[in-house]
Tab-separated table of C-alpha atoms in Angstrom:
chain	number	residue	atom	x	y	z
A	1	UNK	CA	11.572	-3.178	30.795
A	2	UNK	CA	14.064	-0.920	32.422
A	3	UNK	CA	13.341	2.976	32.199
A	4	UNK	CA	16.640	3.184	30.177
A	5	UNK	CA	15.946	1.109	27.835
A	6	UNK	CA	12.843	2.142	26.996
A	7	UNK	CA	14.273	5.290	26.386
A	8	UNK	CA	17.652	3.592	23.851
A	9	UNK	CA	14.547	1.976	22.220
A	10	UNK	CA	12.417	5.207	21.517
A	11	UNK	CA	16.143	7.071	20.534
A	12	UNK	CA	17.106	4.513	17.688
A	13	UNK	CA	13.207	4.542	16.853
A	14	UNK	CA	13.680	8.310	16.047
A	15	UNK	CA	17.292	7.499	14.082
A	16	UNK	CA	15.242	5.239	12.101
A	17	UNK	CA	12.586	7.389	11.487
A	18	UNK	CA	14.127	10.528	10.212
A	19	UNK	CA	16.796	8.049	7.783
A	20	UNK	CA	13.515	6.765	6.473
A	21	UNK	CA	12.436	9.715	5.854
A	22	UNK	CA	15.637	11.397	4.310
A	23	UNK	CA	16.523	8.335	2.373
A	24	UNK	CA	13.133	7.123	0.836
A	25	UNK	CA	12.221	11.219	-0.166
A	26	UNK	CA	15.498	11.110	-1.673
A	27	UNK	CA	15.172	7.834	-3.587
A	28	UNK	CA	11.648	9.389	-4.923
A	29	UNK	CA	13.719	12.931	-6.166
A	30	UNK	CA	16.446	10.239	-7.713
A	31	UNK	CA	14.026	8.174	-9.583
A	32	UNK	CA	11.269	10.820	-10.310
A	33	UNK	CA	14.029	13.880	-11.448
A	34	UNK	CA	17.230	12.436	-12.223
A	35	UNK	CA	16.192	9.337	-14.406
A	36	UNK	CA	14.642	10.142	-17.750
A	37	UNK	CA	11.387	8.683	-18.597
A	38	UNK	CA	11.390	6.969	-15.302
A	39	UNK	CA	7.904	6.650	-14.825
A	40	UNK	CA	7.614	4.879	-18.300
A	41	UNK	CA	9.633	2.273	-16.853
A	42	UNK	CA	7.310	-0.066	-14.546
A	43	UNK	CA	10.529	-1.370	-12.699
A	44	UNK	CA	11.233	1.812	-11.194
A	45	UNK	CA	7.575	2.863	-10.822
A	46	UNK	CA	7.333	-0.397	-8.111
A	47	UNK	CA	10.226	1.347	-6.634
A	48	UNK	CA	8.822	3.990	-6.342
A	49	UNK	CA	5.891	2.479	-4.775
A	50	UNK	CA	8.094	0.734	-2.331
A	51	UNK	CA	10.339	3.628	-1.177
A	52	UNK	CA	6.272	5.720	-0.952
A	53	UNK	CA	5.616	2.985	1.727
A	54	UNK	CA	9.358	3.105	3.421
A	55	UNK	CA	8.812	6.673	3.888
A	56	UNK	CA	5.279	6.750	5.620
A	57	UNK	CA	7.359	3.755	7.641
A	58	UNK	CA	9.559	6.348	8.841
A	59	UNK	CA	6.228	9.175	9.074
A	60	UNK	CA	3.683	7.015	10.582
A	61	UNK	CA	4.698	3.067	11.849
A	62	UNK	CA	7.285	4.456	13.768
A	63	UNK	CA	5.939	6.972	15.503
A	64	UNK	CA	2.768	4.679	16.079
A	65	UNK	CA	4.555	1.869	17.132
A	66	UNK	CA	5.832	3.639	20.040
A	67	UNK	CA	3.054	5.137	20.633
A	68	UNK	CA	0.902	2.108	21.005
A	69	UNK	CA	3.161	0.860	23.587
A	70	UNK	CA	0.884	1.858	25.965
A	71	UNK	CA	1.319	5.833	25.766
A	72	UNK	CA	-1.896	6.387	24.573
A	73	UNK	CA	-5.267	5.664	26.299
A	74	UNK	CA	-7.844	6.172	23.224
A	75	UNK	CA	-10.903	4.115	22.398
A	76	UNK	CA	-10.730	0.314	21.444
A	77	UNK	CA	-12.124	1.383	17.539
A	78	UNK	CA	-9.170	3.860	17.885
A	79	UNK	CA	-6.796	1.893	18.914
A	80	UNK	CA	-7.608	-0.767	16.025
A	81	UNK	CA	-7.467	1.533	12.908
A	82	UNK	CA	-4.370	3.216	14.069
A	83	UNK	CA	-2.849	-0.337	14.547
A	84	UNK	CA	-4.268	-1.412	11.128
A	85	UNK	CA	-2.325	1.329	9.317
A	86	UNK	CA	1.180	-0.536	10.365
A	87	UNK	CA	-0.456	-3.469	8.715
A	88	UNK	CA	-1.245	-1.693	5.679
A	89	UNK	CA	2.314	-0.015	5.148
A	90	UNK	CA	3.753	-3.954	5.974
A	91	UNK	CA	1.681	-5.230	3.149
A	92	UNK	CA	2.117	-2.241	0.628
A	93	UNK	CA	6.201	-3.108	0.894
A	94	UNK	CA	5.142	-7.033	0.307
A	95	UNK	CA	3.030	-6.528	-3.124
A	96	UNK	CA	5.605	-3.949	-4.719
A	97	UNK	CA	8.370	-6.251	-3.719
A	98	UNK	CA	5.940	-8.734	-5.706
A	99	UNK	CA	5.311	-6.327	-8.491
A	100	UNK	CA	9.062	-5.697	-8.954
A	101	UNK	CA	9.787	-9.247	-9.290
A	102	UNK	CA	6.569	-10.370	-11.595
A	103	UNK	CA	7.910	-7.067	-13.829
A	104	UNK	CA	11.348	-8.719	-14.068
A	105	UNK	CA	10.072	-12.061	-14.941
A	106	UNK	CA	7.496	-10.817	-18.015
A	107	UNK	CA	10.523	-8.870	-19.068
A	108	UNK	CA	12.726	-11.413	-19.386
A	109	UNK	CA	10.489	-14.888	-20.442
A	110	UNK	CA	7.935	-12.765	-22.711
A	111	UNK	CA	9.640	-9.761	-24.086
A	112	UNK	CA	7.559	-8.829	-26.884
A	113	UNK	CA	4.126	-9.125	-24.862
A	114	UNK	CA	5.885	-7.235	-22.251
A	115	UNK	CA	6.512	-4.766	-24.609
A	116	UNK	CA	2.644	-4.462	-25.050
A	117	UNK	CA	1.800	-4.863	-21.869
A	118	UNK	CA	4.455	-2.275	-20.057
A	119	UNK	CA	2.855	0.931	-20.770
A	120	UNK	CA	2.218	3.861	-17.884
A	121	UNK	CA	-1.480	2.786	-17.833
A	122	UNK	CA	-0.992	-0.595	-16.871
A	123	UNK	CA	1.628	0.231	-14.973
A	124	UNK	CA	0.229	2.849	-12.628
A	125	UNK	CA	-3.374	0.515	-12.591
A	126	UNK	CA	-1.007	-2.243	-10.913
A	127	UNK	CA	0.746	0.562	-8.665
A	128	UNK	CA	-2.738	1.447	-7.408
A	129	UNK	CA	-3.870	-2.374	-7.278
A	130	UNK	CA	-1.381	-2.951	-5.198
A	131	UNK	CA	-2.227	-0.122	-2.813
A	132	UNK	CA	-5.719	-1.424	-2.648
A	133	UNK	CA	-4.938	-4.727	-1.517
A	134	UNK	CA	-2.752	-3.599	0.905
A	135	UNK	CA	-5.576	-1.816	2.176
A	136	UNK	CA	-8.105	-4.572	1.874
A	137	UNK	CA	-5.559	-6.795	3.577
A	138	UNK	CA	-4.298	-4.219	6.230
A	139	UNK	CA	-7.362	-2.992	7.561
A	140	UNK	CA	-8.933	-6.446	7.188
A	141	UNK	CA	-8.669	-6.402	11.398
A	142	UNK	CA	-11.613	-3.973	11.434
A	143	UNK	CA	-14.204	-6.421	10.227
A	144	UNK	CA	-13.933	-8.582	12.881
A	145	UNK	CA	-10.667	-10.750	13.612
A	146	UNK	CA	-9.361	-8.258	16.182
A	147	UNK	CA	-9.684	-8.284	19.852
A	148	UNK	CA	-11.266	-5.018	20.195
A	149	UNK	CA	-14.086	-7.040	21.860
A	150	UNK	CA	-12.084	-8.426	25.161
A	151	UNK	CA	-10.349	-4.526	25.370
A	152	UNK	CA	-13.789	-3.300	25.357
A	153	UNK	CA	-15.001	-5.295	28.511
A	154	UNK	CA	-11.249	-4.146	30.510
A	155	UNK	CA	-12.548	-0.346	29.294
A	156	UNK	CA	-16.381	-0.933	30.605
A	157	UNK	CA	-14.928	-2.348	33.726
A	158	UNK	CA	-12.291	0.355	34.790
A	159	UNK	CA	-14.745	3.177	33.248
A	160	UNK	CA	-16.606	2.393	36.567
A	161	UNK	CA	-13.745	3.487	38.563
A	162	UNK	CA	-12.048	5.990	36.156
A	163	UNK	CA	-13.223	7.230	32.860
A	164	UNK	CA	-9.685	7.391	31.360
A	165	UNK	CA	-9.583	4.238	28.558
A	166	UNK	CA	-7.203	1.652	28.961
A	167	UNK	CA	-3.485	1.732	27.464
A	168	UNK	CA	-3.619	1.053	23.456
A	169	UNK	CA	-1.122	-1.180	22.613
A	170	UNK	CA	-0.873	-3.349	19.224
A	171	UNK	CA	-1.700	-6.896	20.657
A	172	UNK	CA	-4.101	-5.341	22.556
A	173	UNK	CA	-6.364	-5.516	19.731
A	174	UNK	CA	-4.770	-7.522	16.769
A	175	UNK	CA	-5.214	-11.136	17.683
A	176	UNK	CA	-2.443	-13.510	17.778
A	177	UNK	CA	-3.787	-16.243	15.306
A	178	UNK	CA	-4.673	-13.175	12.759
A	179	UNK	CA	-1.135	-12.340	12.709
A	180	UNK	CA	0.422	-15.709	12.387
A	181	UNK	CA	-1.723	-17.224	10.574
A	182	UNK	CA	-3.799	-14.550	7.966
A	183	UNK	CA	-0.704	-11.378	8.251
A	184	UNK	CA	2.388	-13.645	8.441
A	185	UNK	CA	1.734	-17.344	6.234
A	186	UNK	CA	-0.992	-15.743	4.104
A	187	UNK	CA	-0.127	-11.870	3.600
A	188	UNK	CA	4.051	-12.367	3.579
A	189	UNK	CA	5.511	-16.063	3.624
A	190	UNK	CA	3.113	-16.708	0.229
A	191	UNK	CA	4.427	-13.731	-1.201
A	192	UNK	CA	7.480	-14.438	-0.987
A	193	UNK	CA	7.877	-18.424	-1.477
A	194	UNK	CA	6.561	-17.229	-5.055
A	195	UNK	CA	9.199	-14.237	-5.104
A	196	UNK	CA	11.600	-16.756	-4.334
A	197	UNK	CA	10.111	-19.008	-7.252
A	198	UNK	CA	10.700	-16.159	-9.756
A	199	UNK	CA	13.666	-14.836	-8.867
A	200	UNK	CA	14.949	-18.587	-8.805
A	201	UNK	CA	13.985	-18.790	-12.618
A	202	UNK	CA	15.259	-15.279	-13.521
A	203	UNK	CA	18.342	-16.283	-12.667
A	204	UNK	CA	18.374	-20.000	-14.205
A	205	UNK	CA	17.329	-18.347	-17.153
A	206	UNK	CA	20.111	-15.882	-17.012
A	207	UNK	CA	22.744	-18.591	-16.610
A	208	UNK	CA	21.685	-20.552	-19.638
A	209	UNK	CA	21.324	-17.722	-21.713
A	210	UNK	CA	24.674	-16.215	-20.695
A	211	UNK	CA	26.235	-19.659	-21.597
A	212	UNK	CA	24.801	-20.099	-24.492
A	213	UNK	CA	24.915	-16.277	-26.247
A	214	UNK	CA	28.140	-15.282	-28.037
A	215	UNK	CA	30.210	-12.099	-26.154
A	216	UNK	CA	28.436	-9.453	-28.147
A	217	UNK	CA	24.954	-10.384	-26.992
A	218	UNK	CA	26.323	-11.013	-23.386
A	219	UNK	CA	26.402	-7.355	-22.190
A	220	UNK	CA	22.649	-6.789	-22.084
A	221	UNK	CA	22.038	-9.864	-20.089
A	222	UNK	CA	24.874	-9.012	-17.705
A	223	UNK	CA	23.610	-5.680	-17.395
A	224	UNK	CA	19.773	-7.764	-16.585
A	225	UNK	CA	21.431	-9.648	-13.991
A	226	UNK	CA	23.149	-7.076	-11.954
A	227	UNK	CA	20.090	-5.209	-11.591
A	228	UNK	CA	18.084	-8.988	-11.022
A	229	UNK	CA	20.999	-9.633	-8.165
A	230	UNK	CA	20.128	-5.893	-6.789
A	231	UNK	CA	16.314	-6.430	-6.834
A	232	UNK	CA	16.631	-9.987	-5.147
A	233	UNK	CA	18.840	-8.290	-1.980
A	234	UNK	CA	16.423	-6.139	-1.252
A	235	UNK	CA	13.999	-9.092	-1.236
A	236	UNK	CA	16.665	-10.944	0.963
A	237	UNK	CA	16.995	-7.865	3.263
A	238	UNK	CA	12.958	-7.798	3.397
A	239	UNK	CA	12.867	-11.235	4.652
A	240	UNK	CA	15.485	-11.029	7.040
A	241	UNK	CA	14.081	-7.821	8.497
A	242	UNK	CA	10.278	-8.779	9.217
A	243	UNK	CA	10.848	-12.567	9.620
A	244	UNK	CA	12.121	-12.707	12.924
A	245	UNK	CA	8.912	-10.329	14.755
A	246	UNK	CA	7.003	-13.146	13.287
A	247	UNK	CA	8.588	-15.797	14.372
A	248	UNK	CA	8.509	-14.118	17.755
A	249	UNK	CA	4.368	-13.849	17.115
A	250	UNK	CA	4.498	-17.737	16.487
A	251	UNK	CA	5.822	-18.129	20.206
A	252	UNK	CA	3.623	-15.618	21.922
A	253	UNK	CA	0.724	-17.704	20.219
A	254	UNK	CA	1.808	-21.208	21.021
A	255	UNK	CA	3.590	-20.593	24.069
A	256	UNK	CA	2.056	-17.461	25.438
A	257	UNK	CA	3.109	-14.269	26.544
A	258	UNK	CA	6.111	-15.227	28.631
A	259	UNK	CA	7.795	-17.043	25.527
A	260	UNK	CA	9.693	-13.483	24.316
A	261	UNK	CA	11.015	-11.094	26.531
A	262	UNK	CA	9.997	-7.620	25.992
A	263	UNK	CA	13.944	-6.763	24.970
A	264	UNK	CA	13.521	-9.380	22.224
A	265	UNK	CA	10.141	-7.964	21.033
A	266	UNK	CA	11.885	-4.410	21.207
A	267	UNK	CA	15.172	-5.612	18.805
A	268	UNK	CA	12.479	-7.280	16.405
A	269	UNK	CA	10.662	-4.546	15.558
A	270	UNK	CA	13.566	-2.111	15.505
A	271	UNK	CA	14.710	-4.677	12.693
A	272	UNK	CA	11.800	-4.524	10.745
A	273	UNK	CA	11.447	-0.743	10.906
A	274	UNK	CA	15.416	-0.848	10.076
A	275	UNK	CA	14.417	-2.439	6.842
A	276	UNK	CA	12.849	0.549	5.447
A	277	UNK	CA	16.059	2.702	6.289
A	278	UNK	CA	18.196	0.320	4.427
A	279	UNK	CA	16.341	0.023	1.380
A	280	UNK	CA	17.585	3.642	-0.091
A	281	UNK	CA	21.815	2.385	0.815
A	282	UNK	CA	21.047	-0.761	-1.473
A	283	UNK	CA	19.825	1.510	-4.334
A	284	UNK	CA	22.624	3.839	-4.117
A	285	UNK	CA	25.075	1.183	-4.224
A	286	UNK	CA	23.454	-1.935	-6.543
A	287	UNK	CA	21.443	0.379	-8.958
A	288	UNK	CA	23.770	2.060	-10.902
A	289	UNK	CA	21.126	4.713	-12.514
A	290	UNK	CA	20.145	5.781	-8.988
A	291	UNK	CA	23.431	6.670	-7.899
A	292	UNK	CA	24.003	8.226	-10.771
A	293	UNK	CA	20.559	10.475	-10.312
A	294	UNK	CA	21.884	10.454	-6.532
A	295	UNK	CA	25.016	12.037	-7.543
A	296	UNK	CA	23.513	14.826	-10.061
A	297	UNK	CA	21.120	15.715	-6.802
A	298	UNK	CA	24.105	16.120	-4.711
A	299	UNK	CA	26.031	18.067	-7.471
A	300	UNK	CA	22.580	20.377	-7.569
A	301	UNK	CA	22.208	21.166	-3.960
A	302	UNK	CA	26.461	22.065	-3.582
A	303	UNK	CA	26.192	24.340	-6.702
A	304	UNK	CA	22.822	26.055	-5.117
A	305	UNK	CA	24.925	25.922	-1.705
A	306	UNK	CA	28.125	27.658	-3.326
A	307	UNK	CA	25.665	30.026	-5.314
A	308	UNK	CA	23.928	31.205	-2.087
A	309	UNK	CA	27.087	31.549	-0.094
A	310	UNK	CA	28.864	33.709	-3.154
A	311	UNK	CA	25.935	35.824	-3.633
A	312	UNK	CA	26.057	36.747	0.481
A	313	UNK	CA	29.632	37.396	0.237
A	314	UNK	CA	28.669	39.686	-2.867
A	315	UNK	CA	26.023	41.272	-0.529
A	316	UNK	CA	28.715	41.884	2.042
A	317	UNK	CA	31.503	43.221	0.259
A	318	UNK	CA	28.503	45.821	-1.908
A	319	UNK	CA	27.003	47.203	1.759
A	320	UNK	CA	30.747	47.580	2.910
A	321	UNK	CA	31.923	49.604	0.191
């Protein structure tokens, strides 16, 4: 790949990065400060969740992902747990997207045992289940299915000659058929065929019950189905985002390395790191109790800003009198 761009890749890289970062710390502040009794609320404690893994997107896959583009000659153990934490942070977003839409389905087909079953407790056990199966899943790489092996043998053969380690780069040491066939049908496409299953019946169940409820009783389920419609975008987004590396791993392992260009393989991950960027925009604009949180922050931080800047102006005019 040209020099150039290499370096328009690494530039919207760090664009995504910091907007991850920003956007996901301020969905946290939103949900966490502006909301009351948010974290009662298991809907926005998967949220939560989600925008946690979003932000270490934008503090640790990104800068890893350039950095295991060969910029970094470490050991082949190394270079497999640092690739295994991208993995990890993939799979965290998959089960709280899960979560999110299991939490929406209890709510609305079993109300009164979700009423039972909805408390903090359970809710921050599933959080943390979640998080452990990411991990399980993620780092699964290190107990085997890797090709740490074959990188070894390059590293014992050029440590003859040099003792610098060979460039670490991702497919260096995650195997093809791991990712197609354990990460991407296993670890996202059944996640999401039975997301798609849910959110299919939320919304059949909406329709009927709309239809069939008199105008008083409508409002609550409208209400239900906005925030159903908001939930299932950023499910839609999710997919749209990651599918397309994947795909582009399905070539690489049936036609070999020539089958995507390295421009192609640059764009797809640029769109799935983009996904974790866009997340916080949907909130603001689908999730009406967000941007309402998101516009008592902003109201905060001006009347700090116009506090600050009065009391300077105060110190001014006091030391020249």
């Amino acid at each position: 790949m040209a020099e150039w761009s290499w370096v328009a890749y690494t530039a919207l890289e760090v664009l995504i990065a910091a907007a991850c970062c920003l956007g996901n710390v301020l969905v946290v502040c939103a949900v966490c400060l502006g909301i009351r009794d948010s974290l009662r609320k298991p809907t926005f404690c998967f949220l939560v969740s989600l925008a946690m893994a979003d932000f270490l997107v934008g503090v640790a896959a990104v800068p890893l992902a350039v950095l295991l583009d060969g910029w970094v000659s470490v050991t082949p153990d190394m270079c497999l747990l640092l690739s295994c934490v991208v993995l990890v942070l993939t799979q965290a977003s998959v089960l709280s997207l899960l979560a999110i839409a299991v939490d929406r389905y209890l709510r609305l087909h079993t109300p009164h045992r979700y009423k039972a079953l909805a408390t903090q407790r359970h809710t921050l056990l599933a959080v943390s289940t979640c998080w452990i199966f990411s991990a399980l899943l993620g780092f699964t790489p290190l107990f085997g299915w890797n090709n740490s092996s074959s990188l070894t043998s390059d590293s014992t053969n050029t440590s003859s000659t040099s003792s610098v380690p060979p460039p670490c780069t991702f497919l260096s040491v995650i195997s093809l058929p791991f990712m197609v066939y354990f990460n991407f049908l296993g670890c996202v496409m059944a996640p999401l065929l039975v997301m798609t299953v849910l959110y299919t019946r939320i919304f059949w169940s909406l329709q009927g019950r709309l239809k069939d409820s008199c105008p008083q009783a409508q409002a609550p389920l409208l209400k239900e189905k906005k925030l159903a419609c908001s939930l299932a975008l950023v499910l839609i987004l999710f997919a749209g985002c990651w599918i397309p590396l994947h795909l582009m791993n399905c070539l690489l392992l049936l036609h070999g390395p020539h089958a995507v260009t390295q421009g192609c393989l640059y764009t797809g991950i640029l769109l799935s790191h983009a996904n974790s960027a866009v997340n916080p925009v949907v909130y603001a604009y689908r999730i009406p109790k967000i941007q309402q949180a998101y516009t008592q922050i902003w109201r905060r931080f001006l009347e700090r800003l116009n506090c600050c800047h009065g009391n300077k102006q105060v110190r001014r005019s006091i030391t020249s009198t």
